[in-house]
XYZ file of C-alpha atoms in Angstrom:
583
model
C -69.184 -27.580 -32.327
C -71.408 -30.248 -33.889
C -70.544 -28.966 -37.359
C -66.841 -28.931 -36.479
C -66.924 -32.556 -35.355
C -68.360 -33.617 -38.695
C -65.456 -32.067 -40.638
C -62.253 -33.996 -41.510
C -59.447 -33.573 -38.934
C -57.189 -31.430 -41.195
C -60.047 -29.074 -42.040
C -60.814 -28.697 -38.318
C -57.190 -27.754 -37.629
C -57.183 -25.084 -40.345
C -60.490 -23.725 -39.078
C -59.112 -23.300 -35.567
C -55.908 -21.547 -36.797
C -57.890 -19.061 -38.872
C -60.125 -18.309 -35.885
C -57.085 -17.630 -33.635
C -55.419 -15.388 -36.225
C -58.569 -13.310 -36.584
C -58.708 -12.733 -32.810
C -55.011 -11.990 -32.049
C -52.086 -10.038 -33.476
C -48.578 -8.870 -32.471
C -48.498 -5.276 -31.282
C -45.688 -2.985 -30.104
C -45.553 -0.566 -27.181
C -45.075 3.148 -27.926
C -44.139 6.156 -25.793
C -46.448 9.085 -25.164
C -44.953 12.475 -26.157
C -45.697 13.816 -22.667
C -43.430 11.170 -21.148
C -40.691 11.913 -23.684
C -40.918 15.585 -22.719
C -40.512 14.683 -19.039
C -37.568 12.381 -19.835
C -35.822 15.256 -21.607
C -36.420 17.692 -18.725
C -35.749 15.241 -15.888
C -32.301 14.235 -17.157
C -30.700 17.587 -16.390
C -29.557 17.628 -12.791
C -27.091 20.518 -13.132
C -25.759 22.774 -15.852
C -22.301 21.242 -15.439
C -23.725 17.776 -16.072
C -25.545 19.012 -19.184
C -22.335 20.496 -20.587
C -20.414 17.288 -19.844
C -23.017 15.393 -21.920
C -22.224 17.679 -24.836
C -18.520 16.924 -24.373
C -19.287 13.188 -24.280
C -21.181 13.533 -27.572
C -18.114 15.200 -29.087
C -15.956 12.250 -27.998
C -18.478 9.804 -29.483
C -18.387 11.769 -32.748
C -14.633 11.217 -33.038
C -13.630 14.798 -32.237
C -9.960 15.528 -31.589
C -10.765 18.645 -29.532
C -13.777 20.158 -27.796
C -13.938 23.875 -26.987
C -16.436 25.062 -24.368
C -17.260 28.668 -23.550
C -19.367 29.357 -20.484
C -20.728 32.729 -19.306
C -23.384 33.564 -16.700
C -25.994 33.755 -19.498
C -24.900 31.193 -22.116
C -22.622 28.352 -23.121
C -21.270 27.021 -26.396
C -19.688 23.701 -27.367
C -17.667 23.425 -30.584
C -15.964 20.254 -31.827
C -14.396 18.888 -35.013
C -16.214 15.557 -34.979
C -18.246 13.811 -37.690
C -21.443 15.862 -37.335
C -24.445 14.825 -39.495
C -22.975 15.318 -42.924
C -24.780 17.027 -45.827
C -27.545 16.469 -48.357
C -30.088 13.676 -48.153
C -27.693 11.389 -46.301
C -27.132 14.037 -43.630
C -30.883 14.685 -43.428
C -31.558 10.991 -42.840
C -28.958 10.920 -40.060
C -30.499 14.007 -38.521
C -33.967 12.427 -38.503
C -32.698 9.123 -37.138
C -30.227 10.366 -34.545
C -31.202 13.934 -33.558
C -34.936 14.014 -34.011
C -35.428 10.514 -32.631
C -34.604 9.910 -28.963
C -33.310 6.518 -27.940
C -31.859 5.308 -31.249
C -29.200 2.809 -30.125
C -25.587 3.105 -31.171
C -24.155 0.222 -33.141
C -20.869 -1.416 -32.213
C -17.901 0.816 -32.946
C -19.730 4.090 -33.689
C -19.480 5.527 -30.144
C -17.079 5.512 -27.214
C -19.576 6.197 -24.427
C -23.078 6.549 -25.875
C -25.693 3.835 -25.907
C -29.136 5.321 -26.637
C -28.658 8.910 -27.844
C -30.649 10.683 -25.126
C -27.954 12.821 -23.424
C -28.604 15.916 -25.562
C -31.900 16.283 -23.691
C -29.924 17.635 -20.737
C -28.703 20.541 -22.886
C -32.241 21.159 -24.196
C -33.376 21.670 -20.608
C -30.764 24.353 -19.925
C -31.895 26.970 -22.432
C -32.740 27.960 -25.999
C -30.167 26.295 -28.234
C -29.048 26.344 -31.854
C -27.194 23.345 -33.267
C -25.112 23.777 -36.445
C -23.771 20.725 -38.207
C -22.973 20.282 -41.901
C -25.504 22.353 -43.849
C -28.208 22.161 -41.144
C -29.292 24.264 -38.185
C -31.698 22.995 -35.493
C -33.296 25.517 -33.091
C -34.686 24.024 -29.873
C -36.763 25.742 -27.168
C -38.586 23.101 -25.136
C -39.749 25.600 -22.510
C -41.869 27.510 -25.048
C -42.277 25.101 -27.998
C -42.215 21.706 -26.314
C -41.109 18.879 -28.626
C -41.278 21.010 -31.793
C -37.997 22.312 -33.185
C -37.069 24.460 -36.193
C -34.892 22.964 -38.945
C -33.052 25.006 -41.569
C -31.340 23.347 -44.564
C -28.806 24.267 -47.214
C -26.799 26.620 -45.034
C -23.037 27.126 -45.485
C -21.380 23.923 -44.357
C -19.586 23.841 -40.984
C -17.322 21.045 -39.757
C -18.197 19.051 -36.662
C -20.959 20.349 -34.402
C -21.473 23.844 -32.956
C -23.952 24.322 -30.103
C -24.968 27.789 -28.890
C -27.288 27.936 -25.861
C -28.851 30.922 -24.118
C -29.726 29.900 -20.575
C -33.336 30.053 -19.424
C -32.115 31.416 -16.076
C -28.889 33.476 -15.776
C -26.330 32.263 -13.239
C -25.418 34.138 -10.091
C -21.723 34.687 -9.415
C -21.726 31.715 -7.046
C -23.623 29.460 -9.499
C -21.243 30.420 -12.296
C -18.192 29.526 -10.177
C -19.805 26.221 -9.178
C -20.649 25.366 -12.800
C -17.050 25.976 -13.897
C -15.765 23.787 -11.078
C -18.269 21.040 -11.816
C -17.366 20.800 -15.498
C -13.677 20.613 -14.555
C -14.407 17.726 -12.184
C -16.704 15.855 -14.573
C -14.205 15.660 -17.457
C -10.923 15.630 -15.507
C -9.446 12.509 -17.132
C -10.912 12.692 -20.654
C -8.084 11.956 -23.080
C -9.478 14.297 -25.735
C -8.396 17.920 -25.108
C -11.302 19.827 -23.523
C -10.831 23.608 -23.472
C -13.028 25.600 -21.083
C -12.904 29.397 -21.378
C -9.468 29.186 -22.961
C -7.940 26.712 -20.475
C -7.428 22.993 -20.973
C -9.227 21.173 -18.156
C -8.826 17.519 -19.193
C -5.847 15.255 -18.589
C -4.744 12.397 -20.787
C -4.773 9.398 -18.395
C -2.087 7.667 -20.458
C 0.319 10.468 -19.517
C -0.407 10.530 -15.772
C 1.470 8.752 -13.003
C -0.535 5.904 -11.473
C -0.038 3.611 -8.492
C -1.507 0.676 -10.398
C -2.544 0.004 -13.987
C -4.611 -3.039 -15.013
C -6.307 -3.902 -18.326
C -9.513 -2.478 -16.843
C -8.409 0.730 -15.127
C -5.839 3.174 -13.782
C -5.631 3.534 -9.977
C -4.226 6.107 -7.570
C -4.706 5.452 -3.862
C -5.017 7.720 -0.819
C -5.188 7.049 2.914
C -8.551 8.703 3.477
C -11.520 10.208 1.699
C -13.631 8.676 -1.050
C -12.861 6.503 -4.073
C -13.802 8.529 -7.160
C -14.714 6.536 -10.267
C -14.366 7.799 -13.847
C -15.808 6.070 -16.903
C -13.244 6.539 -19.698
C -12.331 9.839 -18.065
C -15.863 11.081 -17.268
C -16.831 11.268 -13.603
C -19.444 8.707 -12.600
C -19.595 8.903 -8.793
C -17.648 8.675 -5.535
C -17.812 5.717 -3.158
C -17.370 6.145 0.604
C -14.076 4.791 1.917
C -15.656 1.889 3.796
C -17.302 0.451 0.663
C -14.012 -0.763 -0.800
C -11.698 -0.005 2.120
C -9.616 2.505 0.214
C -9.720 5.991 -1.286
C -8.328 7.733 -4.347
C -9.086 7.800 -8.058
C -10.029 5.039 -10.492
C -10.289 5.749 -14.239
C -11.671 2.910 -16.334
C -9.858 2.017 -19.529
C -12.896 0.121 -20.802
C -16.436 1.479 -20.988
C -18.513 0.773 -17.909
C -22.192 -0.111 -18.031
C -23.838 2.930 -16.448
C -27.391 4.216 -16.054
C -28.989 6.754 -18.398
C -27.803 9.692 -16.298
C -24.249 8.239 -16.294
C -23.956 8.846 -12.548
C -23.962 5.246 -11.335
C -22.766 1.838 -12.456
C -25.137 -0.999 -13.324
C -23.261 -3.236 -10.926
C -25.126 -6.467 -11.608
C -24.366 -6.446 -15.355
C -21.014 -4.633 -15.592
C -18.244 -7.233 -15.784
C -15.556 -4.532 -15.971
C -16.685 -2.925 -12.721
C -16.711 -6.276 -10.946
C -13.019 -6.687 -11.784
C -12.298 -3.122 -10.640
C -14.148 -3.710 -7.357
C -12.193 -6.899 -6.731
C -8.906 -5.064 -7.327
C -9.911 -2.297 -4.892
C -10.872 -4.771 -2.167
C -7.647 -6.750 -2.587
C -5.593 -3.564 -2.373
C -7.466 -2.498 0.766
C -6.907 -5.899 2.339
C -3.165 -5.704 1.701
C -2.834 -2.149 2.984
C -4.898 -2.479 6.144
C -2.665 -5.311 7.401
C 0.318 -2.934 7.250
C -1.308 -0.223 9.371
C -0.351 0.232 12.999
C -3.575 2.131 13.670
C -6.903 2.059 11.854
C -9.120 4.924 10.798
C -12.869 4.816 11.340
C -13.232 4.242 7.607
C -10.908 1.225 7.837
C -13.018 -0.154 10.669
C -16.233 0.183 8.645
C -14.666 -1.691 5.748
C -13.317 -4.473 7.954
C -16.654 -4.806 9.740
C -18.319 -5.492 6.400
C -15.581 -7.996 5.604
C -16.291 -9.823 8.855
C -20.010 -9.974 8.169
C -19.350 -11.354 4.695
C -18.624 -14.661 6.406
C -15.428 -15.359 4.490
C -13.161 -17.307 6.887
C -9.979 -15.410 5.963
C -11.573 -12.021 6.607
C -13.179 -13.194 9.857
C -9.892 -14.575 11.181
C -7.894 -11.469 10.283
C -10.462 -8.941 11.455
C -11.060 -10.478 14.869
C -7.510 -9.446 15.811
C -8.051 -5.849 14.672
C -9.618 -3.118 16.787
C -13.175 -2.850 15.492
C -14.928 -2.238 18.827
C -15.125 1.340 20.178
C -16.070 2.072 23.781
C -17.882 5.127 25.119
C -14.529 6.799 25.899
C -13.472 6.545 22.238
C -10.907 3.768 22.791
C -10.715 0.832 20.403
C -10.537 -2.900 21.171
C -10.246 -6.153 19.192
C -13.490 -7.791 18.127
C -12.743 -10.521 20.654
C -13.635 -7.986 23.380
C -17.265 -8.760 22.594
C -16.610 -12.372 23.636
C -14.910 -11.786 26.966
C -13.586 -9.058 29.261
C -16.935 -7.718 30.498
C -17.727 -9.662 33.685
C -20.614 -7.346 34.609
C -22.123 -7.320 31.131
C -22.038 -5.169 28.022
C -24.235 -2.259 26.966
C -24.386 0.679 24.542
C -24.409 4.371 25.514
C -26.663 6.869 23.703
C -23.611 8.707 22.340
C -19.840 8.825 22.313
C -18.526 10.463 25.522
C -21.917 10.179 27.173
C -21.182 11.276 30.744
C -23.186 8.585 32.482
C -21.753 6.003 30.102
C -18.187 7.107 30.785
C -18.788 6.972 34.529
C -20.335 3.481 34.388
C -17.508 2.316 32.145
C -14.710 3.734 34.316
C -16.273 2.305 37.477
C -16.556 -1.144 35.893
C -20.349 -1.319 36.165
C -20.416 -2.609 32.574
C -18.393 -2.531 29.389
C -20.027 0.426 27.658
C -19.840 0.673 23.878
C -20.188 3.801 21.774
C -23.094 3.598 19.282
C -20.584 3.899 16.428
C -19.761 0.222 17.013
C -23.316 -0.757 16.055
C -23.332 1.672 13.120
C -20.076 0.160 11.882
C -21.740 -3.250 11.590
C -24.999 -1.740 10.274
C -27.103 -3.039 13.167
C -29.484 -1.397 15.604
C -28.840 -3.399 18.765
C -26.345 -5.677 20.483
C -28.726 -8.581 19.979
C -28.664 -7.996 16.217
C -24.885 -7.606 16.253
C -24.368 -10.937 18.025
C -26.832 -12.604 15.641
C -24.831 -11.391 12.625
C -21.500 -12.389 14.170
C -22.826 -15.855 14.982
C -23.860 -16.215 11.355
C -20.455 -15.055 10.114
C -18.373 -17.256 12.424
C -18.248 -20.889 11.420
C -18.200 -22.169 15.002
C -20.340 -19.431 16.517
C -19.436 -16.295 18.434
C -19.282 -16.322 22.214
C -21.616 -13.682 23.660
C -21.396 -11.429 26.716
C -24.389 -10.744 28.933
C -26.294 -7.787 27.505
C -27.426 -5.310 30.165
C -29.775 -2.343 29.934
C -27.974 1.014 29.872
C -30.631 2.825 31.911
C -30.507 0.186 34.638
C -26.704 0.251 34.790
C -26.661 4.031 35.191
C -29.781 4.353 37.366
C -27.773 5.277 40.490
C -25.469 7.737 38.685
C -26.012 11.459 38.184
C -24.697 14.073 35.760
C -25.520 16.988 38.056
C -22.786 19.523 38.748
C -22.610 22.796 40.643
C -20.234 25.560 41.688
C -19.469 25.452 45.437
C -19.669 28.409 47.785
C -16.463 29.392 49.626
C -17.966 28.378 52.979
C -18.580 24.839 51.685
C -14.877 24.175 51.074
C -12.477 22.344 53.343
C -9.140 23.911 54.247
C -7.322 21.752 51.686
C -9.764 22.729 48.926
C -9.536 26.458 49.765
C -5.735 26.374 49.737
C -5.544 24.543 46.374
C -8.081 26.897 44.807
C -6.177 29.965 46.073
C -2.865 28.568 44.781
C -4.400 28.102 41.308
C -5.858 31.615 41.218
C -2.534 33.082 42.377
C -0.950 31.878 39.104
C -4.065 32.258 36.925
C -3.023 35.513 35.217
C 0.370 34.156 34.061
C -0.988 30.710 33.246
C -3.783 31.987 30.983
C -1.497 34.552 29.370
C 0.826 31.756 28.303
C -2.189 29.729 27.090
C -3.164 32.722 24.931
C 0.353 32.970 23.485
C 0.335 29.241 22.670
C -3.028 29.483 20.897
C -2.172 32.639 18.981
C 1.134 31.125 17.849
C -1.039 28.554 16.073
C -3.357 31.155 14.565
C -6.183 30.639 17.089
C -7.924 33.618 18.679
C -8.194 33.241 22.445
C -10.064 35.442 24.862
C -13.459 37.025 25.388
C -15.075 39.907 23.511
C -13.315 42.393 25.805
C -9.882 40.957 25.034
C -9.385 39.263 28.399
C -7.932 35.764 28.391
C -7.969 35.145 32.152
C -10.429 32.638 33.571
C -10.781 32.367 37.326
C -10.798 28.987 39.002
C -13.838 27.857 40.949
C -14.434 24.800 43.105
C -17.123 22.454 41.871
C -18.930 19.251 42.707
C -19.860 16.669 40.071
C -20.242 12.937 39.764
C -19.109 12.587 36.170
C -16.744 15.520 35.563
C -13.273 16.510 36.669
C -13.683 20.069 35.391
C -15.935 22.209 33.233
C -15.898 25.748 31.826
C -17.974 28.512 30.259
C -15.019 29.067 27.862
C -14.909 32.766 28.839
C -14.752 33.698 32.531
C -14.185 30.614 34.688
C -13.112 26.977 34.974
C -14.589 24.791 37.720
C -12.297 22.129 39.247
C -13.998 19.176 40.940
C -13.256 19.143 44.664
C -11.683 15.671 44.508
C -8.881 17.096 42.360
C -8.398 20.068 44.687
C -7.773 17.678 47.569
C -5.436 15.523 45.480
C -3.233 18.547 44.754
C -1.819 18.168 48.279
C -0.404 14.785 47.276
C 2.609 16.057 45.345
C 3.905 17.313 42.014
C 2.417 14.430 40.052
C -1.095 15.308 41.217
C -0.565 19.015 40.575
C 0.726 18.303 37.099
C -2.363 16.137 36.411
C -4.628 19.046 37.411
C -2.695 21.317 35.028
C -3.418 18.857 32.192
C -7.102 18.914 33.124
C -6.999 22.730 32.979
C -5.292 22.529 29.559
C -8.136 20.250 28.454
C -10.660 22.925 29.449
C -8.587 25.656 27.784
C -8.813 23.723 24.505
C -12.619 24.009 24.512
C -13.749 26.930 22.377
C -17.299 26.818 23.741
C -18.983 26.030 27.040
C -18.928 22.336 27.928
C -21.415 22.453 30.797
C -24.026 20.536 28.783
C -22.030 18.783 26.061
C -18.530 17.398 26.424
C -17.896 16.353 22.818
C -14.376 16.296 21.400
C -13.857 16.678 17.668
C -10.637 16.630 15.664
C -10.179 20.389 16.044
C -10.394 20.081 19.826
C -7.694 17.404 19.923
C -5.528 19.531 17.642
C -5.856 22.533 19.988
C -5.177 20.367 23.040
C -2.097 18.777 21.436
C -0.677 22.148 20.378
C -1.282 23.622 23.816
C 0.299 20.771 25.781
C 3.365 20.641 23.542
C 3.791 24.402 23.214
C 7.103 25.926 24.243
C 5.139 29.019 25.328
C 3.759 27.251 28.405
C 6.240 26.510 31.203
C 4.457 23.519 32.706
C 7.224 22.594 35.160
C 7.456 26.168 36.388
C 3.731 26.327 37.102
C 3.658 22.939 38.840
C 6.478 23.869 41.217
C 5.109 27.341 41.792
C 1.692 25.958 42.728
C 3.371 23.430 45.037
C 5.288 26.246 46.766
C 2.097 28.257 47.246
C 0.308 25.237 48.737
C 3.190 24.724 51.177
C 3.251 28.409 52.237
C -0.533 28.659 52.619
C -0.560 25.515 54.741
C 2.135 27.037 56.915
C 0.249 30.334 57.232
C -2.798 28.486 58.526
C -0.676 26.620 61.042
C -1.295 23.241 59.546
C 1.295 20.708 60.683
C 3.191 19.406 57.690
C 6.239 17.385 56.803
C 8.454 18.556 53.940
C 8.799 16.399 50.843
C 11.946 17.357 48.918
C 12.320 17.005 45.165
C 14.857 18.368 42.715
C 12.331 20.925 41.615
C 11.010 22.292 44.891
C 10.069 21.618 48.455
C 6.428 21.521 49.389
C 4.383 20.490 52.350
C 2.017 17.634 53.091
C -0.143 17.394 56.200
C 1.052 14.708 58.625
C -2.530 14.070 59.634
C -5.911 15.306 58.548
C -6.742 17.954 61.164
C -10.310 18.424 62.295
C -11.993 21.074 60.199
């Protein structure tokens, strides 16, 4: 440093610069061949996806048609695109764009491609030969790794021809799935795509659409997913609640997608942001027209509420986004009032203890789907999010513990012995069993008219009626031999036709169960369909059975010498006890 200080200032500056240059330089990162090999292999998720990449390459090459042949042991892709040309110029293109992975496309030379890596998916599928111009490239990464064989000066062929022998032959099921997948992946590609002699692509310009914007074509459905296509190639499907609508969206402008082309780079894709906005606006318009919401609609609206946008919050609070343990839906405002004894959440929809606590008014009991809809794990978290979304805060109900609310309730149930029954219960049970054969025969006819098998393994459809005792059930069944009716209902049957008809509806409910409901009492869409068809069936003479049961109750009361007074209706006359005699 002493010598440096003695030098003139300009000489010192030069000395320092030379010293820095000798100790630093600009370097560039490279990629290890092992990683490149893994990138090639890891791209291929399915054979159908690999073939769709070949079709995308044909589109990028300006092909007017792409012909694909797929068998259980091989596939071929033939197009009339640009290929790699011939001679030295073609050889240079081959080195730059086939041999080199990741060479970027320049503006205007491709429709979909960005980095020329998609062919790796086809390499992973099997041993392939690529013919283009006067060249042939033979690739076998499973046995030769990153080395490939190149032949020159062959007879020239137009476009690009790819012949691949699969490393693993397809089973019949896999072959069918691969065909179906390719059809789905290229459904709206404007270029004709021929698969095994059949055109599988549709020109989007020639389809009928619900909405066309500069960015995309749209068709909408009431339910299901929203399926997104990038210039006709399938990208992915979005669940209904994400945008509040379902259907098909085909972009008219290239989307920014990931390397695998199975998702959108949302943060950088300006086109997708416009598409998403259009979907949300459409959903907002449509949901206001609906008289009843689907669960998917409710999920979408819940997310709208939590977005904190005043318009969405105001609109959604009037819609039924809250589901109770019974499966009924209420406005969001129900969380602010209407539960004087507090609010809680049951472990599951139709939880028996939850339904009992709810019906007895011990608390307002929510189904857990309400929390799932708002993507929260507790009522405390739900109220916290709603308070954040609402400008002036959200009024809260008292949160109570489910176990404490239901501590005094029981789900136990049992079949009663004959000696345990009162006279009224015995008479009602006998009246039901007197008509059981005809009642269940008509139930069988109603089910079979709708293509539903009904009966046990021995062909019998008749289920005997038993008397039962339960805190949380009105009836239950083994779905084969018997139906238990809770004793409260047996007593109520002496009250008149209305009560008898109610018991018949409870029996129809049990008849709609296709499996025992002694432990689980869940109701899916198929159950409600069976119940609806049974109740509305012309095969079941509900009025006939109600009056017949009433007549039997009246006669059995008379036989036992029970004092009764007659209650006359247009349908029948039946008896009611004047007093409750000592048992």
